[in-house]
mmCIF file of C-alpha atoms in Angstrom:
data_model
loop_
_atom_site.group_PDB
_atom_site.id
_atom_site.type_symbol
_atom_site.label_atom_id
_atom_site.label_comp_id
_atom_site.label_asym_id
_atom_site.label_seq_id
_atom_site.Cartn_x
_atom_site.Cartn_y
_atom_site.Cartn_z
ATOM 1 C CA MET A 1 29.636 141.639 -280.153
ATOM 2 C CA ARG A 2 33.380 141.928 -280.052
ATOM 3 C CA LEU A 3 33.271 141.374 -276.295
ATOM 4 C CA ILE A 4 31.272 138.148 -276.726
ATOM 5 C CA LYS A 5 33.760 136.971 -279.350
ATOM 6 C CA ARG A 6 36.709 137.705 -277.131
ATOM 7 C CA LEU A 7 35.127 135.913 -274.204
ATOM 8 C CA TRP A 8 34.395 132.935 -276.445
ATOM 9 C CA TRP A 9 38.018 132.705 -277.557
ATOM 10 C CA ILE A 10 39.063 132.809 -273.881
ATOM 11 C CA PHE A 11 36.529 130.490 -272.328
ATOM 12 C CA GLY A 12 35.150 128.602 -275.313
ATOM 13 C CA PRO A 13 37.805 125.891 -275.400
ATOM 14 C CA LEU A 14 37.383 125.363 -271.628
ATOM 15 C CA LEU A 15 33.630 124.990 -271.969
ATOM 16 C CA LEU A 16 34.001 122.565 -274.897
ATOM 17 C CA ALA A 17 36.538 120.514 -272.958
ATOM 18 C CA ALA A 18 34.265 120.402 -269.900
ATOM 19 C CA GLY A 19 31.320 119.420 -272.117
ATOM 20 C CA LEU A 20 33.299 116.632 -273.772
ATOM 21 C CA LEU A 21 34.481 115.298 -270.459
ATOM 22 C CA PHE A 22 30.958 115.370 -269.063
ATOM 23 C CA ALA A 23 29.635 113.564 -272.122
ATOM 24 C CA LEU A 24 32.442 111.024 -271.781
ATOM 25 C CA LEU A 25 31.651 110.332 -268.156
ATOM 26 C CA VAL A 26 27.889 110.100 -268.798
ATOM 27 C CA PHE A 27 27.755 108.142 -271.989
ATOM 28 C CA THR A 28 30.825 105.858 -271.750
ATOM 29 C CA LYS A 29 29.863 102.251 -271.120
ATOM 30 C CA SER A 30 31.392 101.396 -267.774
ATOM 31 C CA ASP A 31 31.705 97.683 -268.603
ATOM 32 C CA GLY A 32 35.075 98.171 -270.166
ATOM 33 C CA ARG A 33 37.152 95.244 -271.499
ATOM 34 C CA PHE A 34 40.799 94.634 -270.867
ATOM 35 C CA SER A 35 43.326 92.333 -272.526
ATOM 36 C CA GLU A 36 44.361 89.170 -270.767
ATOM 37 C CA LYS A 37 47.767 90.672 -270.244
ATOM 38 C CA ILE A 38 46.314 93.662 -268.373
ATOM 39 C CA LEU A 39 44.010 91.511 -266.187
ATOM 40 C CA THR A 40 46.882 89.166 -265.359
ATOM 41 C CA ARG A 41 48.908 92.102 -264.152
ATOM 42 C CA ALA A 42 45.966 93.674 -262.297
ATOM 43 C CA ALA A 43 45.427 90.408 -260.470
ATOM 44 C CA SER A 44 48.805 90.682 -258.713
ATOM 45 C CA SER A 45 49.489 94.431 -258.843
ATOM 46 C CA LEU A 46 48.136 95.066 -255.288
ATOM 47 C CA GLU A 47 47.500 98.692 -256.255
ATOM 48 C CA THR A 48 45.189 100.693 -254.018
ATOM 49 C CA ARG A 49 43.263 102.175 -256.981
ATOM 50 C CA ILE A 50 42.292 98.699 -258.095
ATOM 51 C CA PHE A 51 41.027 97.811 -254.646
ATOM 52 C CA LYS A 52 39.075 101.118 -254.448
ATOM 53 C CA GLY A 53 37.611 100.893 -257.933
ATOM 54 C CA ARG A 54 35.473 98.622 -260.035
ATOM 55 C CA ALA A 55 36.778 98.455 -263.589
ATOM 56 C CA HIS A 56 39.524 95.826 -263.337
ATOM 57 C CA LYS A 57 37.708 93.679 -260.802
ATOM 58 C CA HIS A 58 34.432 93.738 -262.761
ATOM 59 C CA ALA A 59 36.213 92.777 -265.953
ATOM 60 C CA ALA A 60 38.099 89.957 -264.243
ATOM 61 C CA PHE A 61 35.258 88.424 -262.293
ATOM 62 C CA THR A 62 32.913 88.430 -265.320
ATOM 63 C CA ASP A 63 35.586 87.058 -267.630
ATOM 64 C CA GLU A 64 34.315 83.607 -268.704
ATOM 65 C CA SER A 65 37.549 82.684 -270.487
ATOM 66 C CA LYS A 66 39.641 82.651 -267.261
ATOM 67 C CA ASN A 67 38.776 81.924 -263.652
ATOM 68 C CA TYR A 68 39.923 84.900 -261.595
ATOM 69 C CA VAL A 69 39.332 84.152 -257.890
ATOM 70 C CA PRO A 70 39.294 87.005 -255.316
ATOM 71 C CA PHE A 71 41.877 86.454 -252.596
ATOM 72 C CA MET A 72 40.795 88.884 -249.879
ATOM 73 C CA GLY A 73 42.652 89.724 -246.735
ATOM 74 C CA SER A 74 45.300 92.138 -245.713
ATOM 75 C CA SER A 75 49.102 92.511 -245.813
ATOM 76 C CA GLU A 76 49.820 88.713 -245.957
ATOM 77 C CA LEU A 77 49.049 88.765 -249.685
ATOM 78 C CA THR A 78 52.038 91.047 -250.306
ATOM 79 C CA ARG A 79 54.522 88.454 -249.093
ATOM 80 C CA PHE A 80 55.714 87.047 -252.390
ATOM 81 C CA ASP A 81 58.104 84.114 -252.484
ATOM 82 C CA SER A 82 58.319 80.974 -254.669
ATOM 83 C CA PHE A 83 55.389 79.380 -252.848
ATOM 84 C CA HIS A 84 52.963 82.287 -252.881
ATOM 85 C CA PRO A 85 49.554 81.242 -254.219
ATOM 86 C CA SER A 86 49.936 83.432 -257.327
ATOM 87 C CA VAL A 87 53.302 81.772 -258.175
ATOM 88 C CA LEU A 88 52.075 78.207 -257.695
ATOM 89 C CA ALA A 89 48.810 78.772 -259.655
ATOM 90 C CA ASP A 90 50.699 80.270 -262.631
ATOM 91 C CA LYS A 91 53.624 77.766 -262.534
ATOM 92 C CA TYR A 92 51.417 74.672 -262.407
ATOM 93 C CA LYS A 93 48.761 75.966 -264.811
ATOM 94 C CA ARG A 94 45.981 75.769 -262.302
ATOM 95 C CA ASP A 95 42.527 76.575 -263.696
ATOM 96 C CA TYR A 96 42.308 79.600 -261.460
ATOM 97 C CA THR A 97 44.213 82.850 -261.072
ATOM 98 C CA PRO A 98 44.311 84.567 -257.661
ATOM 99 C CA PHE A 99 43.121 88.206 -257.861
ATOM 100 C CA LEU A 100 44.827 89.709 -254.804
ATOM 101 C CA LEU A 101 42.833 92.190 -252.765
ATOM 102 C CA GLY A 102 44.629 92.832 -249.488
ATOM 103 C CA TYR A 103 46.842 95.515 -247.942
ATOM 104 C CA MET A 104 47.898 96.579 -244.502
ATOM 105 C CA GLY A 105 44.742 98.099 -243.062
ATOM 106 C CA THR A 106 42.136 96.348 -245.146
ATOM 107 C CA GLN A 107 40.068 94.722 -242.379
ATOM 108 C CA SER A 108 36.496 93.525 -242.521
ATOM 109 C CA PHE A 109 34.741 96.873 -243.054
ATOM 110 C CA ALA A 110 37.174 97.995 -245.812
ATOM 111 C CA GLN A 111 36.685 94.630 -247.554
ATOM 112 C CA TYR A 112 32.857 94.953 -247.182
ATOM 113 C CA SER A 113 32.908 98.406 -248.641
ATOM 114 C CA ALA A 114 35.140 97.386 -251.559
ATOM 115 C CA MET A 115 32.748 94.581 -252.417
ATOM 116 C CA GLN A 116 29.805 96.994 -252.943
ATOM 117 C CA PRO A 117 30.457 97.933 -256.606
ATOM 118 C CA ILE A 118 31.196 94.326 -257.657
ATOM 119 C CA ILE A 119 28.973 92.279 -255.334
ATOM 120 C CA LYS A 120 26.777 91.004 -258.207
ATOM 121 C CA ASP A 121 29.917 89.842 -260.049
ATOM 122 C CA LEU A 122 30.786 87.556 -257.136
ATOM 123 C CA ALA A 123 27.410 85.800 -257.063
ATOM 124 C CA GLY A 124 27.810 82.028 -257.113
ATOM 125 C CA LYS A 125 31.653 82.278 -257.245
ATOM 126 C CA LYS A 126 34.422 81.006 -254.962
ATOM 127 C CA VAL A 127 36.517 83.310 -252.776
ATOM 128 C CA VAL A 128 39.516 82.841 -250.488
ATOM 129 C CA PHE A 129 39.314 85.110 -247.422
ATOM 130 C CA SER A 130 42.129 85.417 -244.923
ATOM 131 C CA ILE A 131 40.771 86.484 -241.546
ATOM 132 C CA SER A 132 43.535 87.603 -239.163
ATOM 133 C CA PRO A 133 42.864 87.486 -235.407
ATOM 134 C CA GLN A 134 44.957 90.674 -235.142
ATOM 135 C CA TRP A 135 42.120 92.502 -236.814
ATOM 136 C CA PHE A 136 40.022 92.010 -233.679
ATOM 137 C CA ASP A 137 41.904 94.560 -231.662
ATOM 138 C CA PRO A 138 39.578 96.643 -229.384
ATOM 139 C CA LYS A 139 40.125 99.679 -231.645
ATOM 140 C CA SER A 140 39.097 97.677 -234.729
ATOM 141 C CA GLN A 141 39.250 99.309 -238.220
ATOM 142 C CA SER A 142 41.040 102.614 -238.033
ATOM 143 C CA LYS A 143 39.456 105.677 -239.738
ATOM 144 C CA ALA A 144 42.721 106.611 -241.446
ATOM 145 C CA ALA A 145 43.167 103.169 -242.908
ATOM 146 C CA PHE A 146 39.552 102.913 -244.005
ATOM 147 C CA GLN A 147 39.649 106.276 -245.747
ATOM 148 C CA THR A 148 42.797 105.165 -247.617
ATOM 149 C CA PHE A 149 40.866 102.351 -249.173
ATOM 150 C CA TYR A 150 37.478 104.003 -249.512
ATOM 151 C CA SER A 151 36.069 105.606 -252.660
ATOM 152 C CA LYS A 152 32.906 107.522 -253.448
ATOM 153 C CA LEU A 153 32.037 104.731 -255.884
ATOM 154 C CA GLN A 154 31.979 102.256 -253.000
ATOM 155 C CA GLY A 155 29.716 104.530 -250.960
ATOM 156 C CA ILE A 156 27.265 105.257 -253.696
ATOM 157 C CA SER A 157 27.106 101.576 -254.622
ATOM 158 C CA PHE A 158 26.300 100.794 -250.978
ATOM 159 C CA LEU A 159 23.475 103.384 -250.980
ATOM 160 C CA ASN A 160 22.029 101.896 -254.197
ATOM 161 C CA ASN A 161 22.153 98.394 -252.732
ATOM 162 C CA ALA A 162 20.813 99.381 -249.302
ATOM 163 C CA THR A 163 17.420 98.653 -247.857
ATOM 164 C CA ALA A 164 16.181 99.247 -244.328
ATOM 165 C CA SER A 165 17.632 95.846 -243.251
ATOM 166 C CA GLN A 166 19.400 95.431 -239.949
ATOM 167 C CA GLU A 167 22.763 94.892 -241.646
ATOM 168 C CA ASP A 168 22.408 97.981 -243.902
ATOM 169 C CA ILE A 169 21.481 100.157 -240.914
ATOM 170 C CA TYR A 170 24.544 98.814 -239.051
ATOM 171 C CA ALA A 171 26.751 99.403 -242.084
ATOM 172 C CA ALA A 172 25.475 102.965 -242.633
ATOM 173 C CA LYS A 173 26.302 103.785 -238.976
ATOM 174 C CA ARG A 174 29.788 102.417 -239.488
ATOM 175 C CA TYR A 175 30.291 104.566 -242.635
ATOM 176 C CA LEU A 176 29.278 107.618 -240.548
ATOM 177 C CA GLU A 177 31.708 106.633 -237.799
ATOM 178 C CA MET A 178 34.493 106.554 -240.452
ATOM 179 C CA ASP A 179 33.782 110.284 -241.153
ATOM 180 C CA ILE A 180 33.098 109.904 -244.832
ATOM 181 C CA GLN A 181 32.130 113.067 -246.649
ATOM 182 C CA ASN A 182 28.492 113.964 -247.564
ATOM 183 C CA GLY A 183 26.990 111.513 -245.132
ATOM 184 C CA GLY A 184 23.408 112.753 -245.423
ATOM 185 C CA LEU A 185 22.100 109.739 -247.310
ATOM 186 C CA PHE A 186 24.038 107.410 -245.019
ATOM 187 C CA LYS A 187 22.296 109.069 -242.075
ATOM 188 C CA GLN A 188 19.004 108.433 -243.746
ATOM 189 C CA ILE A 189 19.763 104.669 -244.116
ATOM 190 C CA ALA A 190 21.138 104.610 -240.557
ATOM 191 C CA ASP A 191 17.792 105.959 -239.409
ATOM 192 C CA GLY A 192 16.000 103.082 -241.180
ATOM 193 C CA LYS A 193 14.685 105.153 -244.121
ATOM 194 C CA PRO A 194 15.434 103.746 -247.635
ATOM 195 C CA LEU A 195 16.129 106.131 -250.474
ATOM 196 C CA SER A 196 13.123 107.559 -252.230
ATOM 197 C CA ASP A 197 12.598 106.838 -255.941
ATOM 198 C CA LEU A 198 13.971 110.256 -256.879
ATOM 199 C CA GLN A 199 17.000 109.853 -254.612
ATOM 200 C CA LYS A 200 17.580 106.433 -256.112
ATOM 201 C CA LYS A 201 17.546 107.780 -259.681
ATOM 202 C CA LYS A 202 20.043 110.498 -258.743
ATOM 203 C CA SER A 203 22.150 107.976 -256.960
ATOM 204 C CA VAL A 204 22.222 105.546 -259.864
ATOM 205 C CA PHE A 205 23.155 108.379 -262.250
ATOM 206 C CA GLU A 206 26.049 109.336 -259.976
ATOM 207 C CA GLU A 207 27.190 105.753 -259.642
ATOM 208 C CA ASN A 208 27.379 105.442 -263.446
ATOM 209 C CA ILE A 209 29.490 108.640 -263.677
ATOM 210 C CA LEU A 210 31.853 107.419 -260.948
ATOM 211 C CA ALA A 211 32.148 104.017 -262.602
ATOM 212 C CA ASN A 212 33.015 105.651 -265.935
ATOM 213 C CA GLU A 213 35.528 107.880 -264.232
ATOM 214 C CA ASP A 214 37.073 104.776 -262.617
ATOM 215 C CA LEU A 215 37.213 103.127 -266.018
ATOM 216 C CA LEU A 216 38.967 106.053 -267.623
ATOM 217 C CA PHE A 217 41.691 106.106 -264.948
ATOM 218 C CA SER A 218 42.008 102.334 -265.055
ATOM 219 C CA HIS A 219 43.985 102.601 -268.282
ATOM 220 C CA PHE A 220 46.940 104.164 -266.488
ATOM 221 C CA ASP A 221 50.055 102.005 -266.051
ATOM 222 C CA MET A 222 50.083 99.760 -263.009
ATOM 223 C CA THR A 223 52.692 98.046 -260.827
ATOM 224 C CA ASP A 224 53.913 94.930 -262.603
ATOM 225 C CA ASN A 225 54.327 92.307 -259.909
ATOM 226 C CA TYR A 226 53.675 89.545 -262.436
ATOM 227 C CA ASP A 227 56.951 90.174 -264.355
ATOM 228 C CA LYS A 228 58.922 91.260 -261.366
ATOM 229 C CA LYS A 229 57.787 88.969 -258.540
ATOM 230 C CA ILE A 230 55.928 86.008 -259.978
ATOM 231 C CA LEU A 231 57.595 84.877 -263.226
ATOM 232 C CA PRO A 232 61.179 85.043 -261.809
ATOM 233 C CA ARG A 233 60.209 82.858 -258.849
ATOM 234 C CA GLU A 234 58.602 80.255 -261.048
ATOM 235 C CA ALA A 235 61.965 79.571 -262.611
ATOM 236 C CA ASP A 236 63.168 78.100 -259.257
ATOM 237 C CA LEU A 237 60.427 75.498 -259.083
ATOM 238 C CA PRO A 238 60.423 72.000 -260.626
ATOM 239 C CA ASP A 239 58.292 71.506 -263.741
ATOM 240 C CA THR A 240 56.098 68.889 -262.010
ATOM 241 C CA TYR A 241 54.320 69.563 -258.701
ATOM 242 C CA ASP A 242 55.650 67.359 -255.981
ATOM 243 C CA TYR A 243 54.878 68.449 -252.429
ATOM 244 C CA ASN A 244 57.915 66.771 -250.810
ATOM 245 C CA VAL A 245 60.306 68.213 -253.378
ATOM 246 C CA LEU A 246 58.765 71.661 -253.031
ATOM 247 C CA ASP A 247 58.900 71.404 -249.232
ATOM 248 C CA GLN A 248 62.661 70.776 -249.424
ATOM 249 C CA LEU A 249 62.989 73.802 -251.675
ATOM 250 C CA ALA A 250 60.977 75.883 -249.272
ATOM 251 C CA ILE A 251 63.286 74.948 -246.403
ATOM 252 C CA LYS A 252 66.322 75.741 -248.522
ATOM 253 C CA GLU A 253 64.981 79.149 -249.601
ATOM 254 C CA ALA A 254 63.834 80.049 -246.066
ATOM 255 C CA LYS A 255 67.102 78.981 -244.541
ATOM 256 C CA ALA A 256 69.074 81.199 -246.920
ATOM 257 C CA ASN A 257 66.832 84.171 -246.154
ATOM 258 C CA THR A 258 66.684 83.975 -242.364
ATOM 259 C CA THR A 259 70.330 84.256 -241.298
ATOM 260 C CA ASN A 260 70.523 87.528 -239.358
ATOM 261 C CA ASN A 261 68.108 86.852 -236.432
ATOM 262 C CA ASN A 262 66.900 84.102 -234.106
ATOM 263 C CA PHE A 263 63.211 84.521 -234.851
ATOM 264 C CA GLY A 264 63.146 82.770 -238.245
ATOM 265 C CA ILE A 265 62.195 86.111 -239.768
ATOM 266 C CA LYS A 266 63.242 87.072 -243.315
ATOM 267 C CA ASN A 267 66.451 89.103 -243.215
ATOM 268 C CA SER A 268 65.082 92.026 -245.160
ATOM 269 C CA PHE A 269 62.054 92.407 -242.926
ATOM 270 C CA TYR A 270 64.146 92.155 -239.828
ATOM 271 C CA ASN A 271 66.582 94.835 -241.119
ATOM 272 C CA GLU A 272 63.878 97.215 -242.248
ATOM 273 C CA ARG A 273 61.251 96.793 -239.534
ATOM 274 C CA LEU A 274 62.714 95.265 -236.399
ATOM 275 C CA ARG A 275 66.439 95.577 -236.018
ATOM 276 C CA GLU A 276 66.391 98.990 -234.383
ATOM 277 C CA SER A 277 63.417 98.382 -232.102
ATOM 278 C CA VAL A 278 63.480 94.683 -231.277
ATOM 279 C CA GLY A 279 65.215 95.284 -227.959
ATOM 280 C CA LYS A 280 62.290 97.392 -226.752
ATOM 281 C CA LEU A 281 59.567 94.913 -227.713
ATOM 282 C CA LYS A 282 60.215 92.124 -225.242
ATOM 283 C CA GLY A 283 57.047 91.387 -223.333
ATOM 284 C CA THR A 284 55.119 94.298 -224.858
ATOM 285 C CA GLN A 285 52.206 92.151 -226.159
ATOM 286 C CA ALA A 286 51.323 90.428 -222.898
ATOM 287 C CA GLY A 287 48.269 92.636 -222.490
ATOM 288 C CA PHE A 288 46.958 92.292 -226.035
ATOM 289 C CA ASP A 289 43.346 91.071 -226.249
ATOM 290 C CA TYR A 290 41.547 90.220 -229.498
ATOM 291 C CA THR A 291 38.473 88.609 -227.890
ATOM 292 C CA LYS A 292 36.341 91.746 -227.640
ATOM 293 C CA SER A 293 36.022 94.067 -230.621
ATOM 294 C CA VAL A 294 33.497 95.653 -232.921
ATOM 295 C CA GLU A 295 35.413 93.848 -235.621
ATOM 296 C CA TYR A 296 33.260 90.833 -234.937
ATOM 297 C CA ASN A 297 30.233 92.897 -236.005
ATOM 298 C CA ASP A 298 32.043 94.214 -239.113
ATOM 299 C CA PHE A 299 32.994 90.697 -240.006
ATOM 300 C CA GLN A 300 29.301 89.761 -239.900
ATOM 301 C CA LEU A 301 28.693 92.364 -242.688
ATOM 302 C CA VAL A 302 31.191 90.463 -244.899
ATOM 303 C CA LEU A 303 29.472 87.178 -244.086
ATOM 304 C CA ASN A 304 26.133 88.736 -245.084
ATOM 305 C CA GLU A 305 27.416 89.679 -248.505
ATOM 306 C CA PHE A 306 28.746 86.157 -249.129
ATOM 307 C CA ALA A 307 25.622 84.443 -247.931
ATOM 308 C CA LYS A 308 23.172 86.665 -249.822
ATOM 309 C CA ASN A 309 25.128 86.040 -253.055
ATOM 310 C CA ASN A 310 25.694 82.307 -252.562
ATOM 311 C CA VAL A 311 29.465 82.725 -252.531
ATOM 312 C CA GLU A 312 31.516 79.694 -251.464
ATOM 313 C CA VAL A 313 34.328 80.896 -249.212
ATOM 314 C CA LEU A 314 37.536 79.280 -247.908
ATOM 315 C CA PHE A 315 38.439 81.178 -244.711
ATOM 316 C CA VAL A 316 42.083 81.143 -243.773
ATOM 317 C CA ILE A 317 43.035 81.713 -240.196
ATOM 318 C CA PRO A 318 46.811 82.372 -240.077
ATOM 319 C CA PRO A 319 49.158 81.651 -237.198
ATOM 320 C CA ILE A 320 51.719 83.834 -235.432
ATOM 321 C CA ASN A 321 55.434 83.118 -235.326
ATOM 322 C CA GLN A 322 55.819 81.122 -232.102
ATOM 323 C CA LYS A 323 59.284 82.530 -231.416
ATOM 324 C CA TRP A 324 57.797 86.022 -231.695
ATOM 325 C CA ILE A 325 54.973 85.018 -229.353
ATOM 326 C CA ASP A 326 57.518 83.833 -226.821
ATOM 327 C CA TYR A 327 59.504 87.048 -227.081
ATOM 328 C CA THR A 328 56.648 89.561 -226.996
ATOM 329 C CA GLY A 329 54.579 87.688 -224.425
ATOM 330 C CA LEU A 330 51.417 87.444 -226.499
ATOM 331 C CA ARG A 331 49.189 84.971 -224.713
ATOM 332 C CA PRO A 332 48.596 81.840 -226.802
ATOM 333 C CA GLU A 333 45.398 81.081 -224.863
ATOM 334 C CA MET A 334 43.996 84.476 -225.777
ATOM 335 C CA TYR A 335 44.870 83.913 -229.411
ATOM 336 C CA GLN A 336 43.175 80.545 -229.481
ATOM 337 C CA ALA A 337 40.158 81.927 -227.698
ATOM 338 C CA THR A 338 39.893 84.509 -230.493
ATOM 339 C CA VAL A 339 40.129 81.744 -233.065
ATOM 340 C CA LYS A 340 37.384 79.857 -231.290
ATOM 341 C CA LYS A 341 35.087 82.908 -231.390
ATOM 342 C CA ILE A 342 35.750 83.502 -235.058
ATOM 343 C CA LYS A 343 35.149 79.868 -235.928
ATOM 344 C CA TYR A 344 31.923 79.791 -233.939
ATOM 345 C CA GLN A 345 30.674 82.836 -235.834
ATOM 346 C CA LEU A 346 31.516 81.051 -239.087
ATOM 347 C CA GLU A 347 30.406 77.502 -238.445
ATOM 348 C CA SER A 348 27.150 78.311 -236.635
ATOM 349 C CA GLN A 349 26.028 80.184 -239.759
ATOM 350 C CA GLY A 350 27.091 77.524 -242.324
ATOM 351 C CA PHE A 351 30.518 78.690 -243.306
ATOM 352 C CA THR A 352 32.342 75.432 -242.909
ATOM 353 C CA HIS A 353 35.307 75.772 -245.306
ATOM 354 C CA ILE A 354 38.018 76.840 -242.893
ATOM 355 C CA ALA A 355 41.824 76.453 -243.130
ATOM 356 C CA ASP A 356 42.714 76.801 -239.450
ATOM 357 C CA LEU A 357 46.520 77.284 -239.408
ATOM 358 C CA SER A 358 46.488 78.990 -235.989
ATOM 359 C CA HIS A 359 48.646 76.263 -234.355
ATOM 360 C CA ALA A 360 51.224 76.121 -237.119
ATOM 361 C CA GLY A 361 53.380 79.084 -236.032
ATOM 362 C CA VAL A 362 55.624 76.662 -234.185
ATOM 363 C CA ASN A 363 56.752 74.969 -237.430
ATOM 364 C CA GLU A 364 60.162 75.833 -238.689
ATOM 365 C CA TYR A 365 60.314 78.072 -241.770
ATOM 366 C CA TYR A 366 56.540 78.358 -241.807
ATOM 367 C CA MET A 367 56.449 82.138 -241.173
ATOM 368 C CA GLN A 368 58.092 84.805 -243.276
ATOM 369 C CA ASP A 369 58.051 87.351 -240.439
ATOM 370 C CA THR A 370 56.157 87.897 -237.193
ATOM 371 C CA ILE A 371 52.579 87.358 -238.320
ATOM 372 C CA HIS A 372 52.765 86.518 -242.025
ATOM 373 C CA ILE A 373 53.207 83.071 -243.418
ATOM 374 C CA GLY A 374 55.767 82.319 -246.145
ATOM 375 C CA TRP A 375 57.758 79.421 -247.721
ATOM 376 C CA ARG A 376 56.482 76.262 -245.970
ATOM 377 C CA GLY A 377 53.359 78.098 -244.726
ATOM 378 C CA TRP A 378 52.331 79.070 -248.279
ATOM 379 C CA LEU A 379 52.999 75.495 -249.406
ATOM 380 C CA ASP A 380 50.890 74.035 -246.589
ATOM 381 C CA LEU A 381 48.087 76.513 -247.348
ATOM 382 C CA ASP A 382 48.173 75.395 -250.955
ATOM 383 C CA THR A 383 46.942 71.951 -249.787
ATOM 384 C CA TYR A 384 43.735 73.732 -248.706
ATOM 385 C CA ILE A 385 43.413 76.222 -251.529
ATOM 386 C CA ASN A 386 43.964 74.011 -254.542
ATOM 387 C CA PRO A 387 41.406 71.325 -253.673
ATOM 388 C CA PHE A 388 38.887 74.018 -252.698
ATOM 389 C CA LEU A 389 39.249 75.890 -255.965
ATOM 390 C CA THR A 390 39.642 72.994 -258.333
ATOM 391 C CA GLY A 391 37.245 70.504 -256.762
ATOM 392 C CA SER A 392 33.523 70.392 -256.096
ATOM 393 C CA THR A 393 32.537 71.857 -252.743
ATOM 394 C CA GLY A 394 28.823 71.407 -253.042
ATOM 395 C CA LYS A 395 26.501 74.221 -252.172
ATOM 396 C CA SER A 396 26.608 75.593 -248.642
ATOM 397 C CA THR A 397 23.490 76.387 -246.679
ATOM 398 C CA TYR A 398 23.911 79.644 -244.783
ATOM 399 C CA ASN A 399 21.828 80.491 -241.728
ATOM 400 C CA LEU A 400 22.561 84.096 -240.875
ATOM 401 C CA ASN A 401 21.991 85.311 -237.386
ATOM 402 C CA ASN A 402 22.366 89.083 -237.623
ATOM 403 C CA THR A 403 20.440 89.727 -234.430
ATOM 404 C CA GLU A 404 23.133 88.042 -232.413
ATOM 405 C CA PHE A 405 26.283 88.678 -234.465
ATOM 406 C CA LEU A 406 25.693 92.379 -235.145
ATOM 407 C CA SER A 407 25.036 92.958 -231.458
ATOM 408 C CA LYS A 408 27.271 94.631 -228.875
ATOM 409 C CA ASN A 409 26.713 91.547 -226.755
ATOM 410 C CA TRP A 410 28.523 89.398 -229.303
ATOM 411 C CA ALA A 411 31.283 91.934 -229.905
ATOM 412 C CA THR A 412 32.102 92.074 -226.180
ATOM 413 C CA MET A 413 31.412 88.435 -225.313
ATOM 414 C CA ASP A 414 34.109 86.389 -223.662
ATOM 415 C CA PRO A 415 34.746 83.331 -225.829
ATOM 416 C CA ALA A 416 34.485 81.203 -222.683
ATOM 417 C CA ASP A 417 30.792 82.110 -222.556
ATOM 418 C CA ILE A 418 30.005 80.912 -226.082
ATOM 419 C CA THR A 419 28.193 77.868 -224.711
ATOM 420 C CA ASP A 420 25.875 80.151 -222.745
ATOM 421 C CA PHE A 421 25.501 82.323 -225.792
ATOM 422 C CA LYS A 422 24.268 79.324 -227.856
ATOM 423 C CA GLU A 423 21.588 78.696 -225.234
ATOM 424 C CA ASN A 424 20.169 82.257 -225.295
#
């Protein structure tokens, strides 16, 4: 008896704590609410845990009092200046707030995976999606980058959404190629076998626990880009929106920040990322080719999610700094061929809202660095974003063609053969 008592005093508190934690994860309602202040900061924090999780995004995209719009892409969203979409939207009291979801390494498959826990929240909404031709490198999405932005919650949500459809089988195979842990159920989907009823129940139970865990951790402090990078930049802008006035301000700001190099690149970026290596980079991109890549198939997964959920999307195709193209030898004709292939994949399936900026890299003070727009580029992009988000776009009719666009034939097709492709 004494021994049982002693053991209880030693292990009892641990057992009680574990029981309480389990009860918390099982019975907590995962649809947590957040104050407007927290959601405003989450929308611009660009923290990985927000991208990987569900709690903040679910709360924002189901918030009927404020129109949070997903801005999906990659590292371009981290380039804050006075003309960044988040700054302009807040300064001029637009009826939308960009919710930034993009980091270096978040290509199509990472974005597809991150959508899984919140896909129902996006139904019928508008999204801005930046699609960079650089993603379409022959190596496509790297495993290391994908795993940085992947969470178990994303994977289990995919399994619960999956059927034996062509796109789900393709996606399951891609998950397996990314070396995710515990891939047994993904292998089952990849083999065309949907989850059984019992597997589904277990999977839904696990998804609820993971969502509750995500909610608990979502209350930790987050990076405050709103106070540090958005509000201070608003102070430099005129009270009334005037494109010509803002354009002059953009030129002035860009001019003051691009004084230490001949590429029109922001001084800080040049100092931190290029100064020591720029002499070795001349002509190094002459052999780059973005026209053949499995990324085209991964991109089709993203389009599937948008089409199935009636999401209206503005696709942004960014340019490259022309001076950088001239220096590194990147072939403009290859870049434009890539853009042609991307646009064909979009337009032939009914995605017609496209901001094609691919020719604008030649414009002065348009780019903040080598491949990311800034200053005048952001301001120009605003002329696409604002009308799309504040006006009526009508309802798009999507005609998905997964048989072609999930095929190896499409991934490896030369854009010059697209006419032949249409006839097949």
